[in-house]
PDB file of C-alpha atoms in Angstrom:
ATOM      1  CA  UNK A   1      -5.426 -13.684  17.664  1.00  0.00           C
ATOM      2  CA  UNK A   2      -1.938 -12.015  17.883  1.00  0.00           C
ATOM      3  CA  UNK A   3       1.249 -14.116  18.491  1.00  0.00           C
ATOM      4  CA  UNK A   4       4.316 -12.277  20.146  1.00  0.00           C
ATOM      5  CA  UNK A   5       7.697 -13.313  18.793  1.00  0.00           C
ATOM      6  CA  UNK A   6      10.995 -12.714  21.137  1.00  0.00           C
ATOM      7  CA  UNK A   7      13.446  -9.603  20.384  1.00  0.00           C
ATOM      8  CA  UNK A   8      16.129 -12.043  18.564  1.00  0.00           C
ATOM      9  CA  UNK A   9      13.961 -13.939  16.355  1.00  0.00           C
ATOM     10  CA  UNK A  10      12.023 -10.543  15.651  1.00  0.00           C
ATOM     11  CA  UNK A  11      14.429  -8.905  13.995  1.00  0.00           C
ATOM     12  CA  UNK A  12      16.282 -12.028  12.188  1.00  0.00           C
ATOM     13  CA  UNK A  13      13.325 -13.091  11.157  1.00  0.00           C
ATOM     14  CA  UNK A  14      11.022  -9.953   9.555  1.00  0.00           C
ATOM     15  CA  UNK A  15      12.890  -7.164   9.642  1.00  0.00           C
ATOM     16  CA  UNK A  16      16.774  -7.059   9.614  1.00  0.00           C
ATOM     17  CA  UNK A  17      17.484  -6.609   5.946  1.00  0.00           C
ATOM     18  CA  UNK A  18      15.304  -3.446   6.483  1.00  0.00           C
ATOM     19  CA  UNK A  19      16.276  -1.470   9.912  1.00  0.00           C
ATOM     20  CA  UNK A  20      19.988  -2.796  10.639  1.00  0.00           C
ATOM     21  CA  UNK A  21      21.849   0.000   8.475  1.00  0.00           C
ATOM     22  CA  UNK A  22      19.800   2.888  10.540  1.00  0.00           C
ATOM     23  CA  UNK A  23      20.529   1.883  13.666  1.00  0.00           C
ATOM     24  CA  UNK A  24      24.059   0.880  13.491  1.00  0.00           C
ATOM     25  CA  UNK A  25      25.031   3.811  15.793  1.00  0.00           C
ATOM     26  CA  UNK A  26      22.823   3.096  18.079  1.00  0.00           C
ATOM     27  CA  UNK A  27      23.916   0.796  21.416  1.00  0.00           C
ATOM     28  CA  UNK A  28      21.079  -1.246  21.638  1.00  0.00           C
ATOM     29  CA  UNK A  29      17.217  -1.117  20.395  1.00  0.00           C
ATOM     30  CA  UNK A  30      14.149  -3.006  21.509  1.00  0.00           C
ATOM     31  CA  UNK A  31      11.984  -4.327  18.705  1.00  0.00           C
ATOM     32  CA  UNK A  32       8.553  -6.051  18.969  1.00  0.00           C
ATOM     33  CA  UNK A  33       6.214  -7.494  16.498  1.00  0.00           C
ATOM     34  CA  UNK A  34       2.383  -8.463  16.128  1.00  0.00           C
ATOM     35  CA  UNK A  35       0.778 -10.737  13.623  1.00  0.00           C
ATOM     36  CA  UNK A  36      -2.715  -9.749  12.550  1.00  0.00           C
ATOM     37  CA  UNK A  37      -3.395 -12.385   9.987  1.00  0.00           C
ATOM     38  CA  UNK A  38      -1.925 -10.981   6.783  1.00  0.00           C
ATOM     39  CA  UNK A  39      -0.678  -7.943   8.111  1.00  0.00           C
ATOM     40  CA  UNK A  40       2.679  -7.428  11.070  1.00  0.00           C
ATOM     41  CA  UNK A  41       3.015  -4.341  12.666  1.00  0.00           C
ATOM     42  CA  UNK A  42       7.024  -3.542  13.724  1.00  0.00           C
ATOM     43  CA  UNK A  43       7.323  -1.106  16.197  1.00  0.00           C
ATOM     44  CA  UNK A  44      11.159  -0.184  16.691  1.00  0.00           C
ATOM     45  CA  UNK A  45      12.190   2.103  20.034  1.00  0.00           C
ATOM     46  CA  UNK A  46      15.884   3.029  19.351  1.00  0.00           C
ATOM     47  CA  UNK A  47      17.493   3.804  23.186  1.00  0.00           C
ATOM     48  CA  UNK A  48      20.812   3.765  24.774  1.00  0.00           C
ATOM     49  CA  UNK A  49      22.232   1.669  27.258  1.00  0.00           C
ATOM     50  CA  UNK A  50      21.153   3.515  30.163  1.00  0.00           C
ATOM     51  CA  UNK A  51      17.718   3.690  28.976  1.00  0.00           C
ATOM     52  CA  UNK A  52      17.632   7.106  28.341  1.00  0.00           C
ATOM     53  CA  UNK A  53      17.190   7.736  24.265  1.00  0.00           C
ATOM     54  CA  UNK A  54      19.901  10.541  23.321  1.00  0.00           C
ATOM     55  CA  UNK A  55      17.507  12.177  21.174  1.00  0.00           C
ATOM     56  CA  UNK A  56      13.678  12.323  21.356  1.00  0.00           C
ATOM     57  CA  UNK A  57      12.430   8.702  21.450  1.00  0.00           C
ATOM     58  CA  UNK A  58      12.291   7.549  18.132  1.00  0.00           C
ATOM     59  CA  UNK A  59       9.683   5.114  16.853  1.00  0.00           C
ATOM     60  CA  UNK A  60       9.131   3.830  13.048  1.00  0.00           C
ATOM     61  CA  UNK A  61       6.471   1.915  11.834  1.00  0.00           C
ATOM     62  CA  UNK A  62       6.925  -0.223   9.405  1.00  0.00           C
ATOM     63  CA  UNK A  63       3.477  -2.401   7.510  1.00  0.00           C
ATOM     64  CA  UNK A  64       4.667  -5.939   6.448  1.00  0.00           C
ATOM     65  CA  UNK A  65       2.285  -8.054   4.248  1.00  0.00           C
ATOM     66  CA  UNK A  66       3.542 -11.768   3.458  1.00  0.00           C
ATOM     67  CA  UNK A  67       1.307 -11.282   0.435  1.00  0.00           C
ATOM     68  CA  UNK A  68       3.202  -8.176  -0.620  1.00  0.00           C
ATOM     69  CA  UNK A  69       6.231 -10.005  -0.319  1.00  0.00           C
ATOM     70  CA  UNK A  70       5.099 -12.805  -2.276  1.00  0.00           C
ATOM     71  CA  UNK A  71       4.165 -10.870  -5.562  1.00  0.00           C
ATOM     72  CA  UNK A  72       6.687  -8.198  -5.433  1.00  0.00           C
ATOM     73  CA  UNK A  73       9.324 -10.446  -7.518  1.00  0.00           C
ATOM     74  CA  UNK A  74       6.482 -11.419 -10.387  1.00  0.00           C
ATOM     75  CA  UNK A  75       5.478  -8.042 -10.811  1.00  0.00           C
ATOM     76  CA  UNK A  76       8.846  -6.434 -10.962  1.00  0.00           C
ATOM     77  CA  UNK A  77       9.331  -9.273 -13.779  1.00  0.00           C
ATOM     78  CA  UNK A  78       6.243  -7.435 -15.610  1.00  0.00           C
ATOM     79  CA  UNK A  79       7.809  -4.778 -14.508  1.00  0.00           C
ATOM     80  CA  UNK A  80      10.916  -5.049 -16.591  1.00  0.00           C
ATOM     81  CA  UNK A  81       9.564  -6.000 -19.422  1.00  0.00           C
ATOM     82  CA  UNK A  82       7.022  -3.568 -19.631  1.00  0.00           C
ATOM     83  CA  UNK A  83       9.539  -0.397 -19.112  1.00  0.00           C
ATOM     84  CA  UNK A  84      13.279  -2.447 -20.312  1.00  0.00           C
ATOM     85  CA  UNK A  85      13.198  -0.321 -23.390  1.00  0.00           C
ATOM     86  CA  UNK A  86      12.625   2.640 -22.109  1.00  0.00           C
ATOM     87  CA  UNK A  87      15.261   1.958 -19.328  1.00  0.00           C
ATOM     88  CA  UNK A  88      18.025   4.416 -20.871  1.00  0.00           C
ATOM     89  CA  UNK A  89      16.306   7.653 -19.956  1.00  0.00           C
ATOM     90  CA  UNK A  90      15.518   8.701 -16.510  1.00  0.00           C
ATOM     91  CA  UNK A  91      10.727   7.676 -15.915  1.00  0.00           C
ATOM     92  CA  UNK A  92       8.620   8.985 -13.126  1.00  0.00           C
ATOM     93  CA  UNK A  93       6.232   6.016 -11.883  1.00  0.00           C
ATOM     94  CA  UNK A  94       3.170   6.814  -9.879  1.00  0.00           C
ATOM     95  CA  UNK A  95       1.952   4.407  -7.206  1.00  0.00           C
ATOM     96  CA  UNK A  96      -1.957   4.121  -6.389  1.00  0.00           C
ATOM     97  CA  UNK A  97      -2.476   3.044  -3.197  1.00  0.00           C
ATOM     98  CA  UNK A  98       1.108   2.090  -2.054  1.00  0.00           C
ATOM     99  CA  UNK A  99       0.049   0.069   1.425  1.00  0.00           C
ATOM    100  CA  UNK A 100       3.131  -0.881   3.203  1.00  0.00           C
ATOM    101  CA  UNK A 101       5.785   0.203   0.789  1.00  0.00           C
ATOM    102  CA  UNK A 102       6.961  -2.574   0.602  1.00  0.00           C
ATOM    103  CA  UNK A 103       6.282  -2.745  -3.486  1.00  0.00           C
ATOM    104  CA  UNK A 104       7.696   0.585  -4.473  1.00  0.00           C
ATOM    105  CA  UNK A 105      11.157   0.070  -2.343  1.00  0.00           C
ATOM    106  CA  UNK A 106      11.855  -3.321  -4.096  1.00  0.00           C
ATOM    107  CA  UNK A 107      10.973  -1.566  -7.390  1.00  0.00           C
ATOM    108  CA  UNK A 108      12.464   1.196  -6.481  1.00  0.00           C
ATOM    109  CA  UNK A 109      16.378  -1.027  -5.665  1.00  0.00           C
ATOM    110  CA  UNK A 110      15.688  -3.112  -8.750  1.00  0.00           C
ATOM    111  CA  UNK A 111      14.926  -0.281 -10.944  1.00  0.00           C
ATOM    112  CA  UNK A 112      17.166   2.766 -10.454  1.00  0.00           C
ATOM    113  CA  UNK A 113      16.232   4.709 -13.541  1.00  0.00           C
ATOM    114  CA  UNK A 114      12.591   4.987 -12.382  1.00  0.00           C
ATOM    115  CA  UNK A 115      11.711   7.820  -9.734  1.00  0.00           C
ATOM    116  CA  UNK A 116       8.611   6.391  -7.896  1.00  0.00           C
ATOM    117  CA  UNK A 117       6.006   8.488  -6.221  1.00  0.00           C
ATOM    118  CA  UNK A 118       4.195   6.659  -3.692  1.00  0.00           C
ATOM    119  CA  UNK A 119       0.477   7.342  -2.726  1.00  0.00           C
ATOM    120  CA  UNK A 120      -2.000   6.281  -0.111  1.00  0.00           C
ATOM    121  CA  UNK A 121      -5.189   7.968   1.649  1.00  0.00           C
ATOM    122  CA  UNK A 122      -4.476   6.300   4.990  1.00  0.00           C
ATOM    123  CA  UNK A 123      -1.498   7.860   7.482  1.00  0.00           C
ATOM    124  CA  UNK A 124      -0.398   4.920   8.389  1.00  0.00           C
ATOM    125  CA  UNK A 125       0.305   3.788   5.065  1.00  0.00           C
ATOM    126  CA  UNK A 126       2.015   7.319   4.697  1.00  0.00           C
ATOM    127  CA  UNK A 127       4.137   6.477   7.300  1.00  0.00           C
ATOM    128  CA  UNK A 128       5.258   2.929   6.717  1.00  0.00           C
ATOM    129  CA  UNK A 129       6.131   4.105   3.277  1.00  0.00           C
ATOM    130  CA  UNK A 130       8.353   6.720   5.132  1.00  0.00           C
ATOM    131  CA  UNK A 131      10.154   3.976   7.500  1.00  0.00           C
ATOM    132  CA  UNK A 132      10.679   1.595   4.319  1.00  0.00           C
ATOM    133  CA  UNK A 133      11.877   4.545   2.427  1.00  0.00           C
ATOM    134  CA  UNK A 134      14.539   5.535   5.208  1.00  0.00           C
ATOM    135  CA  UNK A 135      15.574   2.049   5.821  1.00  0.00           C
ATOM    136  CA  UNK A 136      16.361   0.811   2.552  1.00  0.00           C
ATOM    137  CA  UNK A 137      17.929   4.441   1.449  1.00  0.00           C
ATOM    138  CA  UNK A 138      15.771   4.768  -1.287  1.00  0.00           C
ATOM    139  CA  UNK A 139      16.928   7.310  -3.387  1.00  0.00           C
ATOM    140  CA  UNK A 140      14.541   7.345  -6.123  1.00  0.00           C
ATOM    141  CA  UNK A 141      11.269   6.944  -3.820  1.00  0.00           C
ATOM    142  CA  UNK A 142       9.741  10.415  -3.078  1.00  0.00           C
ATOM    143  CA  UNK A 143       8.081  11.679  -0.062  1.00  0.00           C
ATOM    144  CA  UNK A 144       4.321   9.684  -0.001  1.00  0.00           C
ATOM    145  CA  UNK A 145       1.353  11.585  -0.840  1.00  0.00           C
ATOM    146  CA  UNK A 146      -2.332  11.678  -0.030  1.00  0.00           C
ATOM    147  CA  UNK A 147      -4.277  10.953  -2.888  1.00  0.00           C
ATOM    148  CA  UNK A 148      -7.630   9.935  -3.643  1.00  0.00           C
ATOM    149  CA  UNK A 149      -7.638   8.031  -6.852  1.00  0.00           C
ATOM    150  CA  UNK A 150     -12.116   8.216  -6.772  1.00  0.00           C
ATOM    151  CA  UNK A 151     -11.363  12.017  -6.891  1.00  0.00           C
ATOM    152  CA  UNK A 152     -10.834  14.188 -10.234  1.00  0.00           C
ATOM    153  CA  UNK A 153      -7.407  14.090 -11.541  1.00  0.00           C
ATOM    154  CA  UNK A 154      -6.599  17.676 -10.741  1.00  0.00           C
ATOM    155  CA  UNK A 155      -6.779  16.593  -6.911  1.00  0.00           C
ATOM    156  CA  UNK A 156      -4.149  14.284  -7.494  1.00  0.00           C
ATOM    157  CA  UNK A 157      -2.057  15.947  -4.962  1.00  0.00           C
ATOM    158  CA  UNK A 158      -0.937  18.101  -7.452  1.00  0.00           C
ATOM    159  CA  UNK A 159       0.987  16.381 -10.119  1.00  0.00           C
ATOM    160  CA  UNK A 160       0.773  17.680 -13.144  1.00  0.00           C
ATOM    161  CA  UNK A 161      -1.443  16.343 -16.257  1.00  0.00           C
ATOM    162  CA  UNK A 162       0.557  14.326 -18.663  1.00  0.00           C
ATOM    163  CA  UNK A 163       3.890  13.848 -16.211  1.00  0.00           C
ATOM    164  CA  UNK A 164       3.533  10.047 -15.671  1.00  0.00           C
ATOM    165  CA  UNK A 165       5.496   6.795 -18.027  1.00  0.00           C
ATOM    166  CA  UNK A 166       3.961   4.226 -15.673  1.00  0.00           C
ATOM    167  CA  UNK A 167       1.269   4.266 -13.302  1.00  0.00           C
ATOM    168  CA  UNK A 168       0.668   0.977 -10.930  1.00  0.00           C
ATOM    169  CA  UNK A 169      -2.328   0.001  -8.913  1.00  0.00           C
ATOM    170  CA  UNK A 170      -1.677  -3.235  -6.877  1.00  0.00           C
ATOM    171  CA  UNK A 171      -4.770  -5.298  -5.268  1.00  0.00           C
ATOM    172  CA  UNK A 172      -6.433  -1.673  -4.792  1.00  0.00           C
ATOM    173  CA  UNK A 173      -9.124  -1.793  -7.504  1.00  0.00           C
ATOM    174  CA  UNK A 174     -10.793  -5.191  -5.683  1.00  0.00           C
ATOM    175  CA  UNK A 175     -10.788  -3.582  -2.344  1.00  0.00           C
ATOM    176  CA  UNK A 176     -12.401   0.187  -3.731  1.00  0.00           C
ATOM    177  CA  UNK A 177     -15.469   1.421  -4.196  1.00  0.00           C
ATOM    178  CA  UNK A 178     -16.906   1.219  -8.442  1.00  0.00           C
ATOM    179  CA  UNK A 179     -16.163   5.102  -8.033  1.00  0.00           C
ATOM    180  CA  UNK A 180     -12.664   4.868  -7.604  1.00  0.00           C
ATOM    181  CA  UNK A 181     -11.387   2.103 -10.327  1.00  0.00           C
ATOM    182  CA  UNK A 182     -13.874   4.852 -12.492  1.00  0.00           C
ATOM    183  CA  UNK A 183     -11.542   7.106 -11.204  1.00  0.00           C
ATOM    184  CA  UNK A 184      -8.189   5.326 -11.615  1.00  0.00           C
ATOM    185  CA  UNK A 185      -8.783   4.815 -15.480  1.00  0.00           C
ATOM    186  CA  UNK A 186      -9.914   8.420 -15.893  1.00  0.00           C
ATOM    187  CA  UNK A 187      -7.387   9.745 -13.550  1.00  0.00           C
ATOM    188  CA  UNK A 188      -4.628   8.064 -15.568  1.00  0.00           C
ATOM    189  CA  UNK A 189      -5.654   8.866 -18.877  1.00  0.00           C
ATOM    190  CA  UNK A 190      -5.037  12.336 -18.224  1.00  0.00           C
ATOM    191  CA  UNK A 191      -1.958  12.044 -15.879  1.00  0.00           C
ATOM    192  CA  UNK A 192       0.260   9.673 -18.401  1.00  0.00           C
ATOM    193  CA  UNK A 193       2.421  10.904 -21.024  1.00  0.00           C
ATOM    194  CA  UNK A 194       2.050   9.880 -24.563  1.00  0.00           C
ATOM    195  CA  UNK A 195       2.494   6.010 -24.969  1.00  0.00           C
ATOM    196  CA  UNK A 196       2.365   5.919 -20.726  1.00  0.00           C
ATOM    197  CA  UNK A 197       1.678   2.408 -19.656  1.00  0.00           C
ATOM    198  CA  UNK A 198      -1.118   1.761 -16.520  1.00  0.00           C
ATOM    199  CA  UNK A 199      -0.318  -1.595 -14.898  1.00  0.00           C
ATOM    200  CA  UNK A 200      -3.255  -2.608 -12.085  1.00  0.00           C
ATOM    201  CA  UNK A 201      -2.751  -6.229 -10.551  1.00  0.00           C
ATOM    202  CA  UNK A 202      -5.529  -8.069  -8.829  1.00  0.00           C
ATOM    203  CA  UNK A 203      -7.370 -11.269  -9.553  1.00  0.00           C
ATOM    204  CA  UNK A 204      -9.293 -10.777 -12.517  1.00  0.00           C
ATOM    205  CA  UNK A 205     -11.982 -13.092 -14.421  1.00  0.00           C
ATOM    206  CA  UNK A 206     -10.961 -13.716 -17.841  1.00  0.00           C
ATOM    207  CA  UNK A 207     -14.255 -14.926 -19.699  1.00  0.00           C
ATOM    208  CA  UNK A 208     -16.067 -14.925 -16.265  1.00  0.00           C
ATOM    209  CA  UNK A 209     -13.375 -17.606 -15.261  1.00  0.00           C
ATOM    210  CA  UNK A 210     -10.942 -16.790 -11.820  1.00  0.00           C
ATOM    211  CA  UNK A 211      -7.969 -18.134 -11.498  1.00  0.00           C
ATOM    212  CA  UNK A 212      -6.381 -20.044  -9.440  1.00  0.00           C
ATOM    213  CA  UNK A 213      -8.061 -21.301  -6.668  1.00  0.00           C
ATOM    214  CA  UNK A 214      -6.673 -18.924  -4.064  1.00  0.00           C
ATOM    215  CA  UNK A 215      -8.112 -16.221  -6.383  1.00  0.00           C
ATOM    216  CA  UNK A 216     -11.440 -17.755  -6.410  1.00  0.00           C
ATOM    217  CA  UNK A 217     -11.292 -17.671  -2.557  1.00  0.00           C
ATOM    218  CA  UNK A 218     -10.396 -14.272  -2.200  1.00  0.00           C
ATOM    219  CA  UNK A 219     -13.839 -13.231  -4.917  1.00  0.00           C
ATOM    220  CA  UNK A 220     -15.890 -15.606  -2.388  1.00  0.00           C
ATOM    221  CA  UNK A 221     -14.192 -13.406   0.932  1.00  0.00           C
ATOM    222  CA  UNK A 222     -14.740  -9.959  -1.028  1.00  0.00           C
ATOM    223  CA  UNK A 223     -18.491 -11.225  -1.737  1.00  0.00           C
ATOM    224  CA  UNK A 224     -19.007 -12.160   1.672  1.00  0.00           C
ATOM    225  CA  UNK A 225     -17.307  -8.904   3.220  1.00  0.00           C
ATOM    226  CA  UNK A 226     -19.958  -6.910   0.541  1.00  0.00           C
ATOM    227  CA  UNK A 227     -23.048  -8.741   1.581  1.00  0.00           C
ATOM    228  CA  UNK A 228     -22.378  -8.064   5.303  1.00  0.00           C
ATOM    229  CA  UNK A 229     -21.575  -4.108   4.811  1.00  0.00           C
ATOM    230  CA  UNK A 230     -24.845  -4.135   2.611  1.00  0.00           C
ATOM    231  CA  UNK A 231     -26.468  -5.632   5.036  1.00  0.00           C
ATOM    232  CA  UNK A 232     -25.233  -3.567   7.838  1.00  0.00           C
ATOM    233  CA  UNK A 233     -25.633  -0.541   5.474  1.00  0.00           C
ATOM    234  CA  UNK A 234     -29.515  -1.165   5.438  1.00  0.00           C
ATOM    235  CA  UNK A 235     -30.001  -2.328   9.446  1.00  0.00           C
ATOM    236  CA  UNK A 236     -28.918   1.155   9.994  1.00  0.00           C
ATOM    237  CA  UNK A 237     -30.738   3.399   7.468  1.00  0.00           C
ATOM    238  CA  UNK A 238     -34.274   1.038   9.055  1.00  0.00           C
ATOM    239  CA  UNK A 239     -32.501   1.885  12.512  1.00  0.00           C
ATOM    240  CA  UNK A 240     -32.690   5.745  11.245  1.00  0.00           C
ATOM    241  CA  UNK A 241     -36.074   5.708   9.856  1.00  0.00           C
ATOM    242  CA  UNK A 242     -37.734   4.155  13.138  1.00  0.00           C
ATOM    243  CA  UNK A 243     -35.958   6.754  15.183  1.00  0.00           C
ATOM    244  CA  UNK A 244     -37.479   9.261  13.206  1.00  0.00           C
ATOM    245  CA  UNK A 245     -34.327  10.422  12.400  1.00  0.00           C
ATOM    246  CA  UNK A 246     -35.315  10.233   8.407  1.00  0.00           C
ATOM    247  CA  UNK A 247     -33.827   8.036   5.825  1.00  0.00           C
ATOM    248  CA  UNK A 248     -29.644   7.541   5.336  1.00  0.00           C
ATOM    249  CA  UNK A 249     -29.241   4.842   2.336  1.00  0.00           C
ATOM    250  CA  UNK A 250     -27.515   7.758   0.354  1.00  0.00           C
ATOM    251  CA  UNK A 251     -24.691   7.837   3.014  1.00  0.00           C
ATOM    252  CA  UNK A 252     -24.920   4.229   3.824  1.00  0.00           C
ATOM    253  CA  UNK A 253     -24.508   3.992   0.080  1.00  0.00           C
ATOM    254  CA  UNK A 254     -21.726   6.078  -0.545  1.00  0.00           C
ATOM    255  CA  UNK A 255     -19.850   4.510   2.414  1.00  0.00           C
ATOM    256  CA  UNK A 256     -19.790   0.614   0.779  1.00  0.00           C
ATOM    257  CA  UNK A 257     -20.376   1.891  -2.780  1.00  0.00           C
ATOM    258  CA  UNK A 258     -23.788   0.508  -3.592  1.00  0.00           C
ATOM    259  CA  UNK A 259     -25.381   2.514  -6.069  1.00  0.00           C
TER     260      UNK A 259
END
């Protein structure tokens, strides 16, 4: 169920930290905002006072997670401590499955001497990277790339092998396929530099034990979510194989990564 939020409370509330510098020179700007449980979608349409925009319209989207914004002060923490020694020479950081972009900015202001390039396979994350990147004025956060991390390192939109001093994955390994945290660990082994430091964050079982509870919730939601796309997986390959259209488990498979 989505909530709508009024113009004034919009913007004070979510967003002005982030857009206000941009759109300074601008008269006036309508801004609207959608909750979809974890995840708000900001839509900003910058126009004048007449109502007619003085350039093409211009429309940013920009991903917000509360969850995001709840861990991006502990990891930066692990953050500096991992890379504080290293901090008087200029590090290139590569981010796995950036998301909202909301991470790699905060890094990004925090942590000046590391250039950070951000990484997603979905467009929209692309492009909410691109809005946080132009709002903040980022200056060490590079254009985001499409990457695979399941896919051979040499597809890694073309970085070169051994050019990385930190890689970060953040809550992607939980929500991927087996093939792609395969992938992440191979991947990175060949794309870090000597002594290069991978950082993933997620909620992990140490001695088959998760922790905290809200951890152990989110293994019992990821089960759940599993089971059904199994389940769904196999209602359609039956579906296929009644039709006579022949047997599909291999695509089904591939699709929730069941082996």
């Amino acid at each position: 169920m989505k909530q709508r939020f009024n113009q004034n409370q919009t913007f004070q509330s979510a967003v002005q930290n982030q857009i206000s510098p941009d759109f300074t020179k601008f008269p006036r700007f309508a801004c609207s905002l959608w909750f979809f449980n974890e995840v708000i979608l900001s839509s900003l349409v910058v126009q004048n006072l007449n109502g007619r925009s003085r350039q093409k319209p211009l429309i940013q989207i920009m991903l917000l997670s509360p969850a995001a914004e709840r861990s991006q002060d502990g990891l930066l923490s692990v953050l500096w401590e991992l890379l504080e020694e290293r901090s008087h020479r200029e590090l290139f950081g590569l981010e796995l499955g950036s998301g909202t972009g909301q991470h790699v900015v905060h890094f990004a202001r925090e942590m000046p001497f590391v250039t950070w390039q951000p990484s997603d396979i979905k467009e929209e994350a692309r492009n909410s990277i691109r809005a946080y990147i132009e709002a903040t004025k980022a200056k060490t956060v590079l254009e985001p790339v499409y990457l695979d991390a399941s896919e051979p390192w040499e597809k890694w939109a073309g970085l070169p092998q051994s050019s990385c001093d930190i890689i970060i994955a953040i809550n992607l390994l939980q929500y991927s396929p087996f093939r792609t945290a395969e992938g992440v660990f191979k991947g990175s082994g060949q794309m870090l530099k000597q002594n290069g430091l991978l950082m993933t964050y997620g909620p992990y079982a140490i001695n088959g034990t998760i922790t905290p509870i809200c951890n152990e919730q989110l293994d019992q939601t990821l089960r759940q979510i599993f089971q059904t796309t199994v389940c769904l997986a196999l209602f359609y390959t039956n579906c296929q194989q009644e039709s006579g259209l022949g047997s599909s488990r291999h695509r089904c498979a591939q699709t929730t990564g069941v082996q």
